[in-house]
PDB file of C-alpha atoms in Angstrom:
ATOM      1  CA  MET A1088     -14.612  13.884  -9.083  1.00 53.00           C
ATOM      2  CA  LEU A1089     -13.270  14.504  -5.728  1.00 82.00           C
ATOM      3  CA  VAL A1090     -10.698  12.339  -4.490  1.00 94.00           C
ATOM      4  CA  LYS A1091     -10.979  10.363  -1.363  1.00 98.00           C
ATOM      5  CA  ILE A1092      -8.447  11.107   0.988  1.00 98.00           C
ATOM      6  CA  GLY A1093      -6.754   7.945   3.417  1.00 98.00           C
ATOM      7  CA  ILE A1094      -4.088   8.191   6.143  1.00 98.00           C
ATOM      8  CA  GLY A1095      -1.076   5.928   6.417  1.00 98.00           C
ATOM      9  CA  LEU A1096      -0.347   3.771   9.500  1.00 98.00           C
ATOM     10  CA  PRO A1097       3.046   4.562  10.753  1.00 98.00           C
ATOM     11  CA  ASN A1098       4.247   1.300  10.595  1.00 98.00           C
ATOM     12  CA  GLN A1099       7.597   2.005   8.622  1.00 97.00           C
ATOM     13  CA  VAL A1100       8.640   4.984  10.884  1.00 97.00           C
ATOM     14  CA  ARG A1101      11.855   4.185  12.165  1.00 94.00           C
ATOM     15  CA  ASN A1102      11.649   4.289  16.366  1.00 94.00           C
ATOM     16  CA  LEU A1103       7.842   4.382  16.164  1.00 97.00           C
ATOM     17  CA  ASN A1104       6.126   3.011  19.362  1.00 97.00           C
ATOM     18  CA  ALA A1105       4.002  -0.149  18.010  1.00 98.00           C
ATOM     19  CA  GLY A1106       1.595   0.420  20.341  1.00 98.00           C
ATOM     20  CA  VAL A1107      -0.247   3.246  18.689  1.00 98.00           C
ATOM     21  CA  ILE A1108      -0.992   1.661  15.905  1.00 98.00           C
ATOM     22  CA  PRO A1109      -4.690   0.107  17.201  1.00 98.00           C
ATOM     23  CA  ALA A1110      -5.338   3.855  18.718  1.00 98.00           C
ATOM     24  CA  TRP A1111      -3.937   5.595  15.115  1.00 98.00           C
ATOM     25  CA  ALA A1112      -6.474   3.495  13.244  1.00 98.00           C
ATOM     26  CA  ALA A1113      -9.290   3.961  15.402  1.00 98.00           C
ATOM     27  CA  LEU A1114      -8.831   7.886  15.570  1.00 98.00           C
ATOM     28  CA  ALA A1115      -8.093   7.995  11.566  1.00 98.00           C
ATOM     29  CA  GLU A1116     -11.596   6.449  11.492  1.00 98.00           C
ATOM     30  CA  GLN A1117     -13.178   8.987  14.105  1.00 98.00           C
ATOM     31  CA  ALA A1118     -11.565  11.921  11.980  1.00 98.00           C
ATOM     32  CA  GLY A1119     -13.681  10.200   8.725  1.00 98.00           C
ATOM     33  CA  PHE A1120     -10.269   9.353   6.733  1.00 98.00           C
ATOM     34  CA  SER A1121     -11.384   7.031   4.098  1.00 98.00           C
ATOM     35  CA  THR A1122      -8.649   4.473   4.616  1.00 98.00           C
ATOM     36  CA  VAL A1123      -5.479   3.330   7.088  1.00 98.00           C
ATOM     37  CA  SER A1124      -3.005   1.743   5.148  1.00 98.00           C
ATOM     38  CA  THR A1125       0.499   0.176   5.033  1.00 98.00           C
ATOM     39  CA  VAL A1126       4.210   0.662   3.729  1.00 96.00           C
ATOM     40  CA  GLY A1127       5.810  -2.551   2.919  1.00 90.00           C
ATOM     41  CA  ARG A1128       9.486  -3.766   3.858  1.00 92.00           C
ATOM     42  CA  LEU A1129      10.352  -6.558   5.474  1.00 92.00           C
ATOM     43  CA  ALA A1130      14.298  -5.450   6.528  1.00 92.00           C
ATOM     44  CA  TYR A1131      13.463  -2.202   8.215  1.00 95.00           C
ATOM     45  CA  PRO A1132      12.768  -1.970  11.913  1.00 95.00           C
ATOM     46  CA  GLY A1133       9.139  -1.323  11.563  1.00 96.00           C
ATOM     47  CA  VAL A1134       5.848  -3.557  12.403  1.00 98.00           C
ATOM     48  CA  MET A1135       4.643  -6.089   9.642  1.00 97.00           C
ATOM     49  CA  ASP A1136       2.008  -4.806   7.197  1.00 97.00           C
ATOM     50  CA  THR A1137      -0.045  -8.044   8.320  1.00 98.00           C
ATOM     51  CA  VAL A1138       0.198  -7.166  11.660  1.00 98.00           C
ATOM     52  CA  ALA A1139      -0.156  -3.594  11.358  1.00 98.00           C
ATOM     53  CA  LEU A1140      -3.616  -4.132   9.398  1.00 98.00           C
ATOM     54  CA  ALA A1141      -4.643  -6.689  11.821  1.00 98.00           C
ATOM     55  CA  ALA A1142      -4.612  -4.527  14.633  1.00 98.00           C
ATOM     56  CA  ALA A1143      -6.070  -1.819  12.582  1.00 98.00           C
ATOM     57  CA  ALA A1144      -9.343  -4.170  11.764  1.00 98.00           C
ATOM     58  CA  GLY A1145     -10.082  -5.271  15.343  1.00 98.00           C
ATOM     59  CA  ALA A1146      -9.621  -1.374  16.276  1.00 98.00           C
ATOM     60  CA  THR A1147     -12.120  -0.033  13.505  1.00 98.00           C
ATOM     61  CA  ARG A1148     -15.373  -0.830  12.225  1.00 98.00           C
ATOM     62  CA  THR A1149     -15.840   0.930   8.702  1.00 98.00           C
ATOM     63  CA  ILE A1150     -12.609   2.454   7.782  1.00 98.00           C
ATOM     64  CA  GLY A1151     -10.991   1.111   4.314  1.00 98.00           C
ATOM     65  CA  LEU A1152      -7.822  -1.132   5.020  1.00 99.00           C
ATOM     66  CA  LEU A1153      -5.612  -1.116   2.463  1.00 98.00           C
ATOM     67  CA  SER A1154      -1.525  -2.104   1.742  1.00 98.00           C
ATOM     68  CA  THR A1155       0.903  -0.102  -0.191  1.00 96.00           C
ATOM     69  CA  ILE A1156       2.326  -1.938  -0.940  1.00 94.00           C
ATOM     70  CA  MET A1157       3.190  -5.181   0.524  1.00 97.00           C
ATOM     71  CA  LEU A1158       5.790  -7.467  -1.124  1.00 95.00           C
ATOM     72  CA  ALA A1159       3.884 -10.824  -1.890  1.00 95.00           C
ATOM     73  CA  PRO A1160       6.699 -13.535  -3.677  1.00 94.00           C
ATOM     74  CA  ALA A1161       8.255 -12.613  -0.011  1.00 93.00           C
ATOM     75  CA  TRP A1162       5.837 -14.784   1.609  1.00 93.00           C
ATOM     76  CA  PRO A1163       5.207 -18.432   0.526  1.00 92.00           C
ATOM     77  CA  GLY A1164       2.080 -18.215  -1.618  1.00 94.00           C
ATOM     78  CA  THR A1165      -0.731 -20.318   0.582  1.00 93.00           C
ATOM     79  CA  LEU A1166       0.407 -19.044   3.618  1.00 93.00           C
ATOM     80  CA  PHE A1167       0.218 -15.389   2.128  1.00 96.00           C
ATOM     81  CA  ALA A1168      -3.252 -16.098   0.936  1.00 96.00           C
ATOM     82  CA  LYS A1169      -4.386 -17.332   4.403  1.00 95.00           C
ATOM     83  CA  GLU A1170      -2.774 -14.454   6.200  1.00 96.00           C
ATOM     84  CA  ILE A1171      -4.865 -12.063   3.755  1.00 98.00           C
ATOM     85  CA  ALA A1172      -8.090 -13.580   4.154  1.00 97.00           C
ATOM     86  CA  SER A1173      -7.816 -14.108   7.611  1.00 96.00           C
ATOM     87  CA  ILE A1174      -7.032  -9.967   8.066  1.00 98.00           C
ATOM     88  CA  ASP A1175     -10.012  -9.810   5.516  1.00 98.00           C
ATOM     89  CA  GLY A1176     -12.458 -11.987   7.457  1.00 97.00           C
ATOM     90  CA  VAL A1177     -12.001 -10.364  11.285  1.00 97.00           C
ATOM     91  CA  SER A1178     -12.214  -7.059   9.243  1.00 98.00           C
ATOM     92  CA  GLY A1179     -15.629  -8.003   7.675  1.00 97.00           C
ATOM     93  CA  GLY A1180     -14.720  -7.790   4.346  1.00 98.00           C
ATOM     94  CA  ARG A1181     -12.625  -4.315   4.393  1.00 98.00           C
ATOM     95  CA  LEU A1182      -9.470  -4.958   2.672  1.00 98.00           C
ATOM     96  CA  THR A1183      -8.027  -4.500  -0.746  1.00 98.00           C
ATOM     97  CA  LEU A1184      -4.637  -6.061  -0.964  1.00 98.00           C
ATOM     98  CA  GLY A1185      -2.004  -3.748  -2.631  1.00 98.00           C
ATOM     99  CA  ILE A1186       1.179  -6.051  -3.920  1.00 98.00           C
ATOM    100  CA  GLY A1187       4.437  -5.886  -6.059  1.00 96.00           C
ATOM    101  CA  VAL A1188       7.356  -7.944  -6.386  1.00 94.00           C
ATOM    102  CA  GLY A1189       9.514  -4.960  -4.580  1.00 91.00           C
ATOM    103  CA  GLY A1190      12.823  -3.773  -5.646  1.00 88.00           C
ATOM    104  CA  ARG A1191      15.215  -4.407  -2.749  1.00 89.00           C
ATOM    105  CA  ALA A1192      16.677  -7.687  -2.475  1.00 89.00           C
ATOM    106  CA  ASP A1193      17.328  -7.608   1.202  1.00 89.00           C
ATOM    107  CA  ASP A1194      13.666  -7.764   2.060  1.00 91.00           C
ATOM    108  CA  PHE A1195      13.774 -11.079   0.240  1.00 88.00           C
ATOM    109  CA  LEU A1196      17.395 -12.397   2.394  1.00 79.00           C
ATOM    110  CA  VAL A1197      15.080 -11.727   5.587  1.00 73.00           C
ATOM    111  CA  GLU A1198      12.965 -14.484   4.428  1.00 67.00           C
ATOM    112  CA  SER A1199      15.234 -16.703   2.141  1.00 64.00           C
ATOM    113  CA  SER A1200      13.247 -16.396  -0.395  1.00 70.00           C
ATOM    114  CA  GLY A1201      15.177 -15.527  -3.947  1.00 82.00           C
ATOM    115  CA  PHE A1202      15.217 -12.142  -5.363  1.00 88.00           C
ATOM    116  CA  ALA A1203      15.845 -12.761  -9.059  1.00 86.00           C
ATOM    117  CA  ASP A1204      12.802 -14.816  -9.898  1.00 90.00           C
ATOM    118  CA  ARG A1205      10.219 -12.965  -7.830  1.00 92.00           C
ATOM    119  CA  GLY A1206       8.266 -12.033 -10.847  1.00 93.00           C
ATOM    120  CA  ARG A1207       7.780 -15.588 -11.895  1.00 93.00           C
ATOM    121  CA  ARG A1208       6.700 -16.592  -8.547  1.00 93.00           C
ATOM    122  CA  MET A1209       4.107 -13.848  -8.042  1.00 95.00           C
ATOM    123  CA  ASP A1210       2.525 -14.696 -11.130  1.00 95.00           C
ATOM    124  CA  ARG A1211       2.477 -18.411 -10.015  1.00 95.00           C
ATOM    125  CA  ASP A1212       1.242 -17.541  -6.353  1.00 96.00           C
ATOM    126  CA  LEU A1213      -1.877 -15.209  -8.206  1.00 97.00           C
ATOM    127  CA  GLU A1214      -3.376 -18.193  -9.319  1.00 95.00           C
ATOM    128  CA  THR A1215      -2.687 -19.895  -5.918  1.00 95.00           C
ATOM    129  CA  TYR A1216      -4.400 -16.900  -4.216  1.00 97.00           C
ATOM    130  CA  ARG A1217      -7.511 -17.286  -6.480  1.00 96.00           C
ATOM    131  CA  SER A1218      -7.907 -20.808  -5.582  1.00 94.00           C
ATOM    132  CA  VAL A1219      -7.369 -20.423  -1.491  1.00 95.00           C
ATOM    133  CA  TRP A1220      -9.644 -17.852  -1.446  1.00 96.00           C
ATOM    134  CA  GLY A1221     -12.020 -19.755  -3.455  1.00 95.00           C
ATOM    135  CA  GLY A1222     -12.081 -22.397  -0.779  1.00 92.00           C
ATOM    136  CA  GLU A1223      -9.948 -24.969  -2.668  1.00 89.00           C
ATOM    137  CA  PRO A1224      -8.350 -27.192  -0.730  1.00 86.00           C
ATOM    138  CA  VAL A1225      -4.720 -27.048  -0.568  1.00 79.00           C
ATOM    139  CA  GLY A1226      -1.482 -29.310   0.790  1.00 76.00           C
ATOM    140  CA  GLY A1227      -3.473 -32.675   0.566  1.00 77.00           C
ATOM    141  CA  SER A1228      -6.163 -31.396   2.693  1.00 83.00           C
ATOM    142  CA  PRO A1229      -9.702 -32.302   2.288  1.00 82.00           C
ATOM    143  CA  ASN A1230     -10.448 -28.761   4.035  1.00 85.00           C
ATOM    144  CA  PRO A1231      -9.952 -25.412   2.795  1.00 89.00           C
ATOM    145  CA  ALA A1232      -7.644 -23.009   4.225  1.00 87.00           C
ATOM    146  CA  VAL A1233      -9.137 -19.689   4.800  1.00 89.00           C
ATOM    147  CA  PRO A1234     -11.880 -19.126   6.993  1.00 87.00           C
ATOM    148  CA  PRO A1235     -15.406 -19.828   6.508  1.00 88.00           C
ATOM    149  CA  GLY A1236     -17.117 -16.871   4.484  1.00 87.00           C
ATOM    150  CA  ALA A1237     -13.807 -15.805   2.495  1.00 92.00           C
ATOM    151  CA  ARG A1238     -14.324 -14.090  -0.401  1.00 96.00           C
ATOM    152  CA  GLN A1239     -11.977 -12.727  -3.772  1.00 98.00           C
ATOM    153  CA  ILE A1240      -9.778  -9.947  -2.549  1.00 98.00           C
ATOM    154  CA  PRO A1241      -9.346  -6.940  -4.110  1.00 98.00           C
ATOM    155  CA  LEU A1242      -6.111  -6.111  -5.782  1.00 98.00           C
ATOM    156  CA  LEU A1243      -4.170  -3.377  -6.549  1.00 98.00           C
ATOM    157  CA  PHE A1244      -0.554  -3.576  -8.011  1.00 98.00           C
ATOM    158  CA  GLY A1245       2.259  -1.106  -7.150  1.00 94.00           C
ATOM    159  CA  ALA A1246       5.415  -0.418  -9.965  1.00 88.00           C
ATOM    160  CA  GLY A1247       5.419   0.596 -13.653  1.00 84.00           C
ATOM    161  CA  SER A1248       6.907  -2.047 -15.560  1.00 90.00           C
ATOM    162  CA  ARG A1249       5.257  -3.894 -18.452  1.00 93.00           C
ATOM    163  CA  PRO A1250       4.974  -7.135 -15.914  1.00 93.00           C
ATOM    164  CA  ALA A1251       3.533  -4.968 -13.254  1.00 95.00           C
ATOM    165  CA  LEU A1252       0.945  -3.445 -15.138  1.00 97.00           C
ATOM    166  CA  ARG A1253       0.119  -6.539 -17.108  1.00 96.00           C
ATOM    167  CA  ARG A1254      -0.543  -8.228 -13.803  1.00 97.00           C
ATOM    168  CA  MET A1255      -2.783  -5.554 -13.157  1.00 97.00           C
ATOM    169  CA  ALA A1256      -5.141  -5.298 -15.877  1.00 97.00           C
ATOM    170  CA  GLN A1257      -5.418  -9.181 -15.847  1.00 96.00           C
ATOM    171  CA  HIS A1258      -5.736  -9.765 -12.015  1.00 97.00           C
ATOM    172  CA  GLY A1259      -6.750  -6.338 -10.565  1.00 98.00           C
ATOM    173  CA  GLU A1260      -8.704  -3.748  -9.800  1.00 98.00           C
ATOM    174  CA  GLY A1261      -6.484  -1.140 -10.041  1.00 98.00           C
ATOM    175  CA  TYR A1262      -3.020   0.583  -9.793  1.00 98.00           C
ATOM    176  CA  VAL A1263      -0.725   2.080  -6.749  1.00 98.00           C
ATOM    177  CA  SER A1264       1.395   4.855  -7.680  1.00 97.00           C
ATOM    178  CA  PRO A1265       5.036   5.416  -6.487  1.00 95.00           C
ATOM    179  CA  SER A1266       5.347   8.447  -3.822  1.00 95.00           C
ATOM    180  CA  VAL A1267       6.181  10.989  -6.435  1.00 96.00           C
ATOM    181  CA  PRO A1268       5.005  14.341  -6.836  1.00 96.00           C
ATOM    182  CA  ALA A1269       1.673  14.608  -8.938  1.00 97.00           C
ATOM    183  CA  ALA A1270       3.037  15.106 -12.640  1.00 96.00           C
ATOM    184  CA  MET A1271       5.153  12.107 -12.383  1.00 96.00           C
ATOM    185  CA  ALA A1272       2.823   9.978 -10.733  1.00 97.00           C
ATOM    186  CA  GLY A1273       0.266  11.083 -13.655  1.00 97.00           C
ATOM    187  CA  GLN A1274       2.833   9.060 -16.232  1.00 97.00           C
ATOM    188  CA  THR A1275       2.264   6.180 -14.254  1.00 97.00           C
ATOM    189  CA  PHE A1276      -1.734   6.618 -13.646  1.00 98.00           C
ATOM    190  CA  ASP A1277      -1.503   7.179 -17.744  1.00 98.00           C
ATOM    191  CA  ALA A1278       0.387   3.707 -18.138  1.00 97.00           C
ATOM    192  CA  ALA A1279      -2.266   1.507 -16.273  1.00 98.00           C
ATOM    193  CA  ARG A1280      -4.902   3.023 -17.920  1.00 98.00           C
ATOM    194  CA  ALA A1281      -3.198   2.012 -21.506  1.00 97.00           C
ATOM    195  CA  ALA A1282      -2.186  -1.338 -19.808  1.00 97.00           C
ATOM    196  CA  TRP A1283      -6.232  -1.820 -19.032  1.00 98.00           C
ATOM    197  CA  ARG A1284      -7.291  -0.711 -22.144  1.00 98.00           C
ATOM    198  CA  GLU A1285      -4.871  -3.436 -23.835  1.00 97.00           C
ATOM    199  CA  ALA A1286      -6.233  -5.934 -21.962  1.00 97.00           C
ATOM    200  CA  GLY A1287      -9.728  -5.399 -23.058  1.00 98.00           C
ATOM    201  CA  ARG A1288     -11.051  -4.372 -19.738  1.00 97.00           C
ATOM    202  CA  SER A1289     -14.079  -2.326 -19.392  1.00 97.00           C
ATOM    203  CA  GLY A1290     -14.294   1.069 -17.445  1.00 97.00           C
ATOM    204  CA  GLU A1291     -11.622   2.060 -15.823  1.00 97.00           C
ATOM    205  CA  PRO A1292      -8.985   1.284 -13.049  1.00 98.00           C
ATOM    206  CA  ARG A1293      -8.895   2.238  -9.845  1.00 98.00           C
ATOM    207  CA  LEU A1294      -5.927   4.474  -8.766  1.00 98.00           C
ATOM    208  CA  VAL A1295      -4.548   5.279  -5.677  1.00 98.00           C
ATOM    209  CA  ALA A1296      -1.735   7.902  -5.528  1.00 98.00           C
ATOM    210  CA  ILE A1297       0.740   8.120  -2.210  1.00 97.00           C
ATOM    211  CA  ALA A1298       2.058  11.565  -0.437  1.00 98.00           C
ATOM    212  CA  TYR A1299       4.121  11.985   2.734  1.00 98.00           C
ATOM    213  CA  PHE A1300       3.260  14.888   5.198  1.00 98.00           C
ATOM    214  CA  ALA A1301       4.869  16.196   7.902  1.00 98.00           C
ATOM    215  CA  ILE A1302       2.994  18.919   9.896  1.00 98.00           C
ATOM    216  CA  ALA A1303       4.640  19.185  13.770  1.00 97.00           C
ATOM    217  CA  ASP A1304       8.110  18.244  12.612  1.00 97.00           C
ATOM    218  CA  PRO A1305       9.127  18.519   9.060  1.00 98.00           C
ATOM    219  CA  ASP A1306      12.538  18.323   9.443  1.00 98.00           C
ATOM    220  CA  THR A1307      12.200  15.138  11.595  1.00 97.00           C
ATOM    221  CA  GLY A1308       9.715  13.913   9.140  1.00 98.00           C
ATOM    222  CA  ARG A1309      12.098  14.268   5.969  1.00 97.00           C
ATOM    223  CA  ALA A1310      14.751  12.714   7.729  1.00 97.00           C
ATOM    224  CA  ASN A1311      12.590   9.448   8.676  1.00 97.00           C
ATOM    225  CA  VAL A1312      11.664   9.487   4.923  1.00 97.00           C
ATOM    226  CA  ALA A1313      15.202   9.630   3.462  1.00 97.00           C
ATOM    227  CA  ASP A1314      16.320   6.842   6.096  1.00 96.00           C
ATOM    228  CA  TYR A1315      13.466   5.008   4.598  1.00 96.00           C
ATOM    229  CA  TYR A1316      14.623   5.520   1.291  1.00 94.00           C
ATOM    230  CA  ALA A1317      18.518   5.340   1.834  1.00 93.00           C
ATOM    231  CA  ASP A1318      19.587   2.680  -0.470  1.00 87.00           C
ATOM    232  CA  ALA A1319      17.291   4.096  -3.509  1.00 83.00           C
ATOM    233  CA  THR A1320      19.709   6.340  -4.228  1.00 79.00           C
ATOM    234  CA  GLN A1321      18.080   7.711  -7.412  1.00 80.00           C
ATOM    235  CA  PHE A1322      14.845   8.156  -5.916  1.00 89.00           C
ATOM    236  CA  VAL A1323      15.392   9.009  -2.425  1.00 94.00           C
ATOM    237  CA  ASP A1324      16.057  13.124  -3.346  1.00 94.00           C
ATOM    238  CA  ILE A1325      12.696  13.345  -4.790  1.00 95.00           C
ATOM    239  CA  VAL A1326      10.620  11.652  -2.379  1.00 96.00           C
ATOM    240  CA  VAL A1327      12.023  13.268   0.255  1.00 96.00           C
ATOM    241  CA  ASP A1328      11.680  16.532  -1.724  1.00 96.00           C
ATOM    242  CA  ALA A1329       7.975  15.705  -2.349  1.00 96.00           C
ATOM    243  CA  VAL A1330       7.103  15.491   1.455  1.00 98.00           C
ATOM    244  CA  ARG A1331       4.362  18.015   2.490  1.00 98.00           C
ATOM    245  CA  THR A1332       4.816  20.131   5.275  1.00 98.00           C
ATOM    246  CA  THR A1333       2.482  23.525   5.153  1.00 97.00           C
ATOM    247  CA  PRO A1334      -1.006  23.720   4.758  1.00 97.00           C
ATOM    248  CA  ALA A1335      -0.702  25.174   1.815  1.00 97.00           C
ATOM    249  CA  GLU A1336       1.226  22.180   0.251  1.00 97.00           C
ATOM    250  CA  ILE A1337      -1.019  19.635   1.623  1.00 98.00           C
ATOM    251  CA  THR A1338      -4.053  21.045  -0.057  1.00 97.00           C
ATOM    252  CA  GLN A1339      -2.303  21.675  -2.937  1.00 97.00           C
ATOM    253  CA  ALA A1340      -1.154  17.798  -3.292  1.00 97.00           C
ATOM    254  CA  VAL A1341      -5.224  17.106  -2.847  1.00 97.00           C
ATOM    255  CA  LYS A1342      -5.851  19.615  -5.770  1.00 97.00           C
ATOM    256  CA  GLU A1343      -2.865  17.688  -8.033  1.00 98.00           C
ATOM    257  CA  PHE A1344      -3.992  14.476  -7.329  1.00 98.00           C
ATOM    258  CA  GLU A1345      -7.491  15.308  -8.083  1.00 97.00           C
ATOM    259  CA  ALA A1346      -6.417  16.864 -11.244  1.00 97.00           C
ATOM    260  CA  ILE A1347      -4.845  13.838 -12.294  1.00 98.00           C
ATOM    261  CA  GLY A1348      -7.509  11.256 -11.943  1.00 97.00           C
ATOM    262  CA  ALA A1349      -6.581   9.611  -8.891  1.00 98.00           C
ATOM    263  CA  ASP A1350      -9.245   8.140  -7.320  1.00 98.00           C
ATOM    264  CA  GLU A1351      -7.567   8.395  -3.716  1.00 98.00           C
ATOM    265  CA  LEU A1352      -5.192   9.594  -1.868  1.00 98.00           C
ATOM    266  CA  ILE A1353      -3.089   8.606   1.203  1.00 98.00           C
ATOM    267  CA  LEU A1354      -0.871  10.507   2.833  1.00 98.00           C
ATOM    268  CA  ASN A1355       1.558   9.163   5.193  1.00 98.00           C
ATOM    269  CA  PRO A1356       2.848  10.100   8.212  1.00 98.00           C
ATOM    270  CA  THR A1357       6.478  10.611   8.542  1.00 98.00           C
ATOM    271  CA  SER A1358       6.012  10.456  12.283  1.00 98.00           C
ATOM    272  CA  ASP A1359       4.086   8.181  15.399  1.00 98.00           C
ATOM    273  CA  ASP A1360       2.889  11.374  16.860  1.00 98.00           C
ATOM    274  CA  PRO A1361      -0.990  10.528  16.803  1.00 98.00           C
ATOM    275  CA  GLY A1362      -1.526  14.458  16.900  1.00 98.00           C
ATOM    276  CA  GLU A1363      -0.529  14.476  13.148  1.00 98.00           C
ATOM    277  CA  ILE A1364      -4.041  12.796  12.288  1.00 98.00           C
ATOM    278  CA  ALA A1365      -6.499  15.864  13.906  1.00 98.00           C
ATOM    279  CA  SER A1366      -3.996  18.019  12.301  1.00 98.00           C
ATOM    280  CA  LEU A1367      -4.256  16.441   8.699  1.00 98.00           C
ATOM    281  CA  ALA A1368      -8.075  16.233   8.872  1.00 98.00           C
ATOM    282  CA  GLU A1369      -8.652  19.703   9.891  1.00 97.00           C
ATOM    283  CA  LEU A1370      -6.615  20.753   6.524  1.00 95.00           C
ATOM    284  CA  VAL A1371      -8.427  17.730   4.186  1.00 94.00           C
ATOM    285  CA  GLY A1372     -11.841  18.121   5.685  1.00 80.00           C
TER     286      GLY A1372
END
């Protein structure tokens, strides 16, 4: 199996030029990447996943769209379901929704949502999403909330906790690993496969891996990643050390993630320099 290669949008790069996102998506499509994706956080000076995905949808025609991952419980369930269905609609049905409960309390303070019960809300809201996407009326209105032609949007789940893996096996099509070295990602993939089998699902879950890269300016790239993960004290060094900065490291990463069975590898940028797109495309074909 050959792993598909996607590229992230720079929506969570500090001090990014937000106006670069539509052109970034168009260039990624022209370069032949399988997917453009977002990184999700609210309490950080970036561009919201929903806005970045909508901009990418409008600037492209064929490339897949993916969130890795969006903090779903920070949104009211019905509003989130309509927002996502709208993005999927304007893209022509190209969106895969990667979601998780999140691990930073400040992301939930931004939206005045409770942090402690976010898992319970996720379980409740998953049913809401399905109902809204299925065209059921909500809020006492006789009209469905979503645009005509809405569909059940494929779901991927992040995090490796038992509740997250249960949700993945019950509601999802697959799993998104954290941005860690392939050996660590392989352990999370094994856990996802096991949860899938325990739930009695046929076939295999779709497995997506994430890795950061910085070609033109490795030092700034690592600094931007360290800034984004600054509050993840036990995790930040692992992620920063795993930033791929040379052609050899990037091509080796592709081989390593392919070896652990990843269906797709998303290479996330650490700057908003569009030149990184062409540089990466030359390395990964």
